């Protein structure tokens, strides 16, 4: 391992990266709070400002993937569609098989300049999480409780509010509702059998109601649906911890453009789409490639420049404080500092654990007891 790789794997580096992310995120959340005064005066200005502020947070995560780990992201798509990416509003369907698939989705948004304005359908609990959850609140992210009877009215209203959004945006959606595990897959296929639907080998059964409502509410402002299928070469098993350790992965993303012709047929269209995604997955495992032209979208410098700005701003006072504490020679001060380091270490590990598959949501494990949404 070279010296750079060794440094990237050291916990102190991880701690500093998380310190920059959390402190800068809280500062930005605080600024976002003050932008609320703009909402009744100039709603569109509020939205444009918060797109830029949100970018300052989410781009730090993308920086880790692009610049810290150096992960390669190859896009397979139709050349005619490629030139439209980032220039139109779109719904982006993502598969949910890997611990960092959300990060690859953000990377896709960043390469085409829509990261700051990207939207997601997220579980309600995330809205209470500092930094990202609070950032999403100001971005008008659509939160749901995963109980459709309670969610429908709120989701529809939130989606309709996006019809006059002033920035091009991509609405990212995991139609499976939860990350793939063997247990969830077995349960999902039991539901497919009960409903007379074709079984899927590499995906969970898609949940059609949320997708159908999203298409219906955004049909007048969204130009296309991008179906995205993500895989990693050489059977790589990417993790956020691996990215943080500077491990380089090789991602392949297959994107094709389509639009459901009829809102009433969204369910049938989506099930057919996932059968095709399963076939693409099978082909990828067999050949190691997708049936489209490979292209690597140019990496933009803004994620790195944004991170360097916050690093320079926040590391100097941290190191100055540390030096002063050491010079003081106070046992109580040093013990307090050690306690803070321990708490920070636990916090960092908790944040990483949120993305781990074996510690993920149990949503989908009880579908044999509930009606598939």
Short mmCIF file of N, CA, C and O in Angstrom, two decimals, residues 246-326:
data_model
loop_
_atom_site.label_atom_id
_atom_site.label_comp_id
_atom_site.label_asym_id
_atom_site.label_seq_id
_atom_site.Cartn_x
_atom_site.Cartn_y
_atom_site.Cartn_z
N UNK A 246 -10.79 4.90 1.18
CA UNK A 246 -10.12 5.23 -0.07
C UNK A 246 -10.09 4.10 -1.07
O UNK A 246 -9.32 4.14 -2.05
N UNK A 247 -10.90 3.07 -0.87
CA UNK A 247 -10.93 1.94 -1.80
C UNK A 247 -11.63 2.34 -3.09
O UNK A 247 -12.69 2.94 -3.09
N UNK A 248 -11.01 1.98 -4.21
CA UNK A 248 -11.55 2.34 -5.51
C UNK A 248 -12.46 1.24 -6.03
O UNK A 248 -12.10 0.06 -6.05
N UNK A 249 -13.67 1.63 -6.45
CA UNK A 249 -14.61 0.70 -7.05
C UNK A 249 -14.82 1.06 -8.51
O UNK A 249 -14.40 2.12 -8.97
N UNK A 250 -15.48 0.16 -9.23
CA UNK A 250 -15.72 0.36 -10.66
C UNK A 250 -17.20 0.16 -10.93
O UNK A 250 -17.67 -0.98 -11.04
N UNK A 251 -17.94 1.25 -10.99
CA UNK A 251 -19.39 1.21 -11.15
C UNK A 251 -19.80 1.31 -12.61
O UNK A 251 -19.21 2.08 -13.38
N UNK A 252 -20.79 0.51 -12.99
CA UNK A 252 -21.39 0.59 -14.31
C UNK A 252 -22.87 0.91 -14.14
O UNK A 252 -23.59 0.19 -13.43
N UNK A 253 -23.33 1.97 -14.78
CA UNK A 253 -24.71 2.42 -14.65
C UNK A 253 -25.37 2.43 -16.02
O UNK A 253 -24.93 3.14 -16.93
N UNK A 254 -26.40 1.61 -16.18
CA UNK A 254 -27.14 1.54 -17.44
C UNK A 254 -28.39 2.40 -17.32
O UNK A 254 -29.22 2.19 -16.43
N UNK A 255 -28.53 3.39 -18.20
CA UNK A 255 -29.66 4.32 -18.13
C UNK A 255 -30.38 4.33 -19.47
O UNK A 255 -29.76 4.51 -20.53
N UNK A 256 -31.67 4.13 -19.43
CA UNK A 256 -32.50 4.22 -20.64
C UNK A 256 -33.69 5.13 -20.35
O UNK A 256 -34.17 5.20 -19.21
N UNK A 257 -34.16 5.79 -21.36
CA UNK A 257 -35.21 6.79 -21.20
C UNK A 257 -36.53 6.27 -21.70
O UNK A 257 -36.62 5.64 -22.76
N UNK A 258 -37.58 6.54 -20.95
CA UNK A 258 -38.92 6.11 -21.35
C UNK A 258 -39.94 6.95 -20.59
O UNK A 258 -39.60 7.64 -19.63
N UNK A 259 -41.19 6.87 -21.02
CA UNK A 259 -42.29 7.55 -20.33
C UNK A 259 -43.51 6.65 -20.39
O UNK A 259 -43.87 6.19 -21.46
N UNK A 260 -44.15 6.35 -19.25
CA UNK A 260 -45.40 5.57 -19.29
C UNK A 260 -46.44 6.32 -20.13
O UNK A 260 -46.67 7.51 -19.95
N UNK A 261 -47.04 5.62 -21.05
CA UNK A 261 -47.98 6.27 -21.96
C UNK A 261 -49.28 6.66 -21.28
O UNK A 261 -49.90 7.65 -21.63
N UNK A 262 -49.69 5.87 -20.33
CA UNK A 262 -50.98 6.09 -19.68
C UNK A 262 -50.81 6.02 -18.17
O UNK A 262 -50.26 5.06 -17.64
N UNK A 263 -51.28 7.03 -17.47
CA UNK A 263 -51.15 7.06 -16.02
C UNK A 263 -51.81 5.84 -15.39
O UNK A 263 -51.34 5.31 -14.39
N UNK A 264 -52.91 5.37 -15.97
CA UNK A 264 -53.65 4.24 -15.41
C UNK A 264 -52.90 2.93 -15.61
O UNK A 264 -53.18 1.95 -14.95
N UNK A 265 -51.94 2.91 -16.54
CA UNK A 265 -51.20 1.69 -16.82
C UNK A 265 -49.81 1.69 -16.18
O UNK A 265 -48.97 0.87 -16.53
N UNK A 266 -49.56 2.61 -15.24
CA UNK A 266 -48.25 2.71 -14.60
C UNK A 266 -47.85 1.41 -13.91
O UNK A 266 -46.68 1.02 -13.95
N UNK A 267 -48.82 0.74 -13.28
CA UNK A 267 -48.52 -0.48 -12.55
C UNK A 267 -48.00 -1.56 -13.50
O UNK A 267 -46.95 -2.17 -13.25
N UNK A 268 -48.73 -1.79 -14.59
CA UNK A 268 -48.30 -2.79 -15.57
C UNK A 268 -46.96 -2.41 -16.19
O UNK A 268 -46.07 -3.26 -16.36
N UNK A 269 -46.80 -1.12 -16.51
CA UNK A 269 -45.56 -0.63 -17.10
C UNK A 269 -44.37 -0.86 -16.18
O UNK A 269 -43.30 -1.30 -16.61
N UNK A 270 -44.56 -0.60 -14.88
CA UNK A 270 -43.47 -0.73 -13.92
C UNK A 270 -43.08 -2.19 -13.72
O UNK A 270 -41.90 -2.53 -13.63
N UNK A 271 -44.06 -3.08 -13.64
CA UNK A 271 -43.75 -4.51 -13.50
C UNK A 271 -42.98 -5.02 -14.71
O UNK A 271 -42.03 -5.79 -14.58
N UNK A 272 -43.39 -4.57 -15.90
CA UNK A 272 -42.68 -4.97 -17.12
C UNK A 272 -41.25 -4.43 -17.11
O UNK A 272 -40.30 -5.11 -17.51
N UNK A 273 -41.11 -3.19 -16.62
CA UNK A 273 -39.79 -2.57 -16.54
C UNK A 273 -38.86 -3.39 -15.66
O UNK A 273 -37.69 -3.63 -16.01
N UNK A 274 -39.35 -3.87 -14.52
CA UNK A 274 -38.51 -4.63 -13.61
C UNK A 274 -38.19 -6.03 -14.15
O UNK A 274 -37.13 -6.59 -13.84
N UNK A 275 -39.06 -6.57 -14.96
CA UNK A 275 -38.71 -7.83 -15.63
C UNK A 275 -37.56 -7.61 -16.61
O UNK A 275 -36.65 -8.43 -16.71
N UNK A 276 -37.59 -6.46 -17.30
CA UNK A 276 -36.50 -6.13 -18.22
C UNK A 276 -35.21 -5.84 -17.45
O UNK A 276 -34.12 -6.23 -17.89
N UNK A 277 -35.33 -5.15 -16.29
CA UNK A 277 -34.15 -4.88 -15.47
C UNK A 277 -33.51 -6.20 -15.01
O UNK A 277 -32.28 -6.32 -14.95
N UNK A 278 -34.35 -7.16 -14.68
CA UNK A 278 -33.83 -8.46 -14.26
C UNK A 278 -33.04 -9.11 -15.40
O UNK A 278 -31.99 -9.72 -15.17
N UNK A 279 -33.56 -8.98 -16.63
CA UNK A 279 -32.87 -9.55 -17.79
C UNK A 279 -31.54 -8.84 -18.04
O UNK A 279 -30.54 -9.48 -18.37
N UNK A 280 -31.52 -7.51 -17.87
CA UNK A 280 -30.27 -6.76 -18.02
C UNK A 280 -29.25 -7.19 -16.97
O UNK A 280 -28.06 -7.29 -17.24
N UNK A 281 -29.75 -7.43 -15.76
CA UNK A 281 -28.87 -7.87 -14.68
C UNK A 281 -28.26 -9.23 -15.01
O UNK A 281 -27.06 -9.47 -14.79
N UNK A 282 -29.08 -10.11 -15.51
CA UNK A 282 -28.61 -11.45 -15.91
C UNK A 282 -27.55 -11.34 -16.99
O UNK A 282 -26.51 -12.01 -16.93
N UNK A 283 -27.79 -10.48 -17.97
CA UNK A 283 -26.84 -10.28 -19.06
C UNK A 283 -25.53 -9.68 -18.55
O UNK A 283 -24.44 -10.06 -19.00
N UNK A 284 -25.63 -8.76 -17.59
CA UNK A 284 -24.42 -8.14 -17.05
C UNK A 284 -23.57 -9.16 -16.32
O UNK A 284 -22.34 -9.19 -16.46
N UNK A 285 -24.19 -10.02 -15.52
CA UNK A 285 -23.44 -11.04 -14.79
C UNK A 285 -22.78 -12.03 -15.76
O UNK A 285 -21.72 -12.59 -15.46
N UNK A 286 -23.42 -12.22 -16.92
CA UNK A 286 -22.88 -13.18 -17.89
C UNK A 286 -21.75 -12.58 -18.73
O UNK A 286 -20.74 -13.22 -19.00
N UNK A 287 -21.92 -11.29 -19.15
CA UNK A 287 -20.97 -10.69 -20.09
C UNK A 287 -20.11 -9.58 -19.49
O UNK A 287 -19.09 -9.22 -20.05
N UNK A 288 -20.56 -9.00 -18.35
CA UNK A 288 -19.81 -7.91 -17.74
C UNK A 288 -20.02 -6.58 -18.41
O UNK A 288 -19.24 -5.64 -18.20
N UNK A 289 -21.09 -6.46 -19.20
CA UNK A 289 -21.36 -5.18 -19.88
C UNK A 289 -22.85 -5.03 -20.13
O UNK A 289 -23.63 -5.96 -19.94
N UNK A 290 -23.24 -3.83 -20.55
CA UNK A 290 -24.63 -3.53 -20.86
C UNK A 290 -24.80 -3.30 -22.36
O UNK A 290 -23.83 -2.94 -23.05
N UNK A 291 -26.02 -3.45 -22.90
CA UNK A 291 -26.25 -3.26 -24.33
C UNK A 291 -26.43 -1.80 -24.72
O UNK A 291 -27.49 -1.37 -25.19
N UNK A 292 -25.41 -0.99 -24.48
CA UNK A 292 -25.47 0.43 -24.83
C UNK A 292 -24.05 0.96 -24.95
O UNK A 292 -23.07 0.27 -24.64
N UNK A 293 -23.94 2.21 -25.42
CA UNK A 293 -22.63 2.82 -25.62
C UNK A 293 -22.07 3.29 -24.28
O UNK A 293 -22.72 4.06 -23.57
N UNK A 294 -20.85 2.85 -23.90
CA UNK A 294 -20.26 3.32 -22.64
C UNK A 294 -19.65 4.71 -22.78
O UNK A 294 -19.03 5.04 -23.79
N UNK A 295 -19.87 5.52 -21.77
CA UNK A 295 -19.29 6.87 -21.76
C UNK A 295 -19.03 7.25 -20.30
O UNK A 295 -19.78 6.86 -19.41
N UNK A 296 -17.94 7.97 -20.07
CA UNK A 296 -17.64 8.45 -18.72
C UNK A 296 -17.89 9.95 -18.69
O UNK A 296 -17.12 10.73 -19.27
N UNK A 297 -18.99 10.39 -18.08
CA UNK A 297 -19.27 11.83 -18.01
C UNK A 297 -18.13 12.55 -17.31
O UNK A 297 -17.55 12.03 -16.36
N UNK A 298 -17.76 13.74 -17.79
CA UNK A 298 -16.62 14.46 -17.19
C UNK A 298 -16.86 14.77 -15.72
O UNK A 298 -17.96 15.16 -15.32
N UNK A 299 -15.81 14.59 -14.93
CA UNK A 299 -15.88 14.90 -13.51
C UNK A 299 -15.71 16.40 -13.31
O UNK A 299 -14.77 17.00 -13.81
N UNK A 300 -16.62 17.00 -12.58
CA UNK A 300 -16.57 18.44 -12.35
C UNK A 300 -15.76 18.74 -11.09
O UNK A 300 -15.74 17.95 -10.16
N UNK A 301 -15.10 19.91 -11.03
CA UNK A 301 -14.21 20.20 -9.90
C UNK A 301 -14.93 20.73 -8.67
O UNK A 301 -14.33 20.84 -7.60
N UNK A 302 -16.24 21.04 -8.78
CA UNK A 302 -16.91 21.80 -7.73
C UNK A 302 -17.03 21.03 -6.43
O UNK A 302 -17.01 21.62 -5.34
N UNK A 303 -17.17 19.70 -6.50
CA UNK A 303 -17.28 18.93 -5.26
C UNK A 303 -15.99 19.03 -4.45
O UNK A 303 -16.02 19.19 -3.22
N UNK A 304 -14.86 18.95 -5.14
CA UNK A 304 -13.56 19.04 -4.46
C UNK A 304 -13.31 20.44 -3.93
O UNK A 304 -12.86 20.62 -2.78
N UNK A 305 -13.62 21.45 -4.73
CA UNK A 305 -13.39 22.83 -4.31
C UNK A 305 -14.27 23.19 -3.11
O UNK A 305 -13.82 23.90 -2.19
N UNK A 306 -15.50 22.71 -3.11
CA UNK A 306 -16.39 22.97 -1.98
C UNK A 306 -15.83 22.34 -0.71
O UNK A 306 -15.81 22.97 0.36
N UNK A 307 -15.35 21.09 -0.82
CA UNK A 307 -14.81 20.42 0.36
C UNK A 307 -13.54 21.12 0.87
O UNK A 307 -13.35 21.29 2.07
N UNK A 308 -12.67 21.54 -0.05
CA UNK A 308 -11.44 22.23 0.35
C UNK A 308 -11.76 23.55 1.06
O UNK A 308 -11.08 23.92 2.02
N UNK A 309 -12.79 24.24 0.60
CA UNK A 309 -13.20 25.49 1.24
C UNK A 309 -13.57 25.24 2.70
O UNK A 309 -13.09 25.92 3.62
N UNK A 310 -14.43 24.24 2.94
CA UNK A 310 -14.86 23.95 4.30
C UNK A 310 -13.72 23.39 5.15
O UNK A 310 -13.64 23.67 6.36
N UNK A 311 -12.83 22.62 4.54
CA UNK A 311 -11.69 22.08 5.27
C UNK A 311 -10.78 23.20 5.76
O UNK A 311 -10.37 23.22 6.93
N UNK A 312 -10.48 24.15 4.89
CA UNK A 312 -9.62 25.27 5.28
C UNK A 312 -10.29 26.14 6.34
O UNK A 312 -9.63 26.65 7.25
N UNK A 313 -11.61 26.28 6.22
CA UNK A 313 -12.34 27.13 7.16
C UNK A 313 -12.43 26.52 8.55
O UNK A 313 -12.35 27.23 9.56
N UNK A 314 -12.57 25.18 8.62
CA UNK A 314 -12.88 24.53 9.89
C UNK A 314 -11.70 23.84 10.56
O UNK A 314 -11.70 23.65 11.79
N UNK A 315 -10.69 23.44 9.81
CA UNK A 315 -9.58 22.72 10.41
C UNK A 315 -8.64 23.63 11.20
O UNK A 315 -8.08 23.22 12.24
N UNK A 316 -8.45 24.86 10.73
CA UNK A 316 -7.56 25.78 11.43
C UNK A 316 -7.99 26.02 12.88
O UNK A 316 -7.19 25.85 13.81
N UNK A 317 -9.26 26.41 13.13
CA UNK A 317 -9.67 26.61 14.54
C UNK A 317 -9.61 25.32 15.35
O UNK A 317 -9.35 25.35 16.55
N UNK A 318 -9.83 24.17 14.70
CA UNK A 318 -9.76 22.90 15.42
C UNK A 318 -8.33 22.63 15.90
O UNK A 318 -8.11 22.29 17.07
N UNK A 319 -7.36 22.77 14.99
CA UNK A 319 -5.97 22.52 15.35
C UNK A 319 -5.47 23.54 16.37
O UNK A 319 -4.70 23.21 17.27
N UNK A 320 -5.93 24.78 16.23
CA UNK A 320 -5.52 25.82 17.19
C UNK A 320 -6.04 25.48 18.58
O UNK A 320 -5.33 25.61 19.59
N UNK A 321 -7.30 25.03 18.64
CA UNK A 321 -7.89 24.64 19.91
C UNK A 321 -7.14 23.45 20.51
O UNK A 321 -6.86 23.41 21.72
N UNK A 322 -6.80 22.48 19.68
CA UNK A 322 -6.09 21.30 20.14
C UNK A 322 -4.72 21.66 20.72
O UNK A 322 -4.33 21.16 21.78
N UNK A 323 -4.00 22.54 20.03
CA UNK A 323 -2.69 22.97 20.51
C UNK A 323 -2.80 23.69 21.85
O UNK A 323 -2.01 23.46 22.77
N UNK A 324 -3.80 24.54 21.97
CA UNK A 324 -4.01 25.27 23.23
C UNK A 324 -4.34 24.31 24.38
O UNK A 324 -3.89 24.51 25.52
N UNK A 325 -5.09 23.28 24.08
CA UNK A 325 -5.46 22.31 25.10
C UNK A 325 -4.23 21.52 25.57
O UNK A 325 -4.05 21.26 26.76
N UNK A 326 -3.39 21.14 24.61
CA UNK A 326 -2.18 20.40 24.96
C UNK A 326 -1.23 21.28 25.77
O UNK A 326 -0.64 20.83 26.76
#
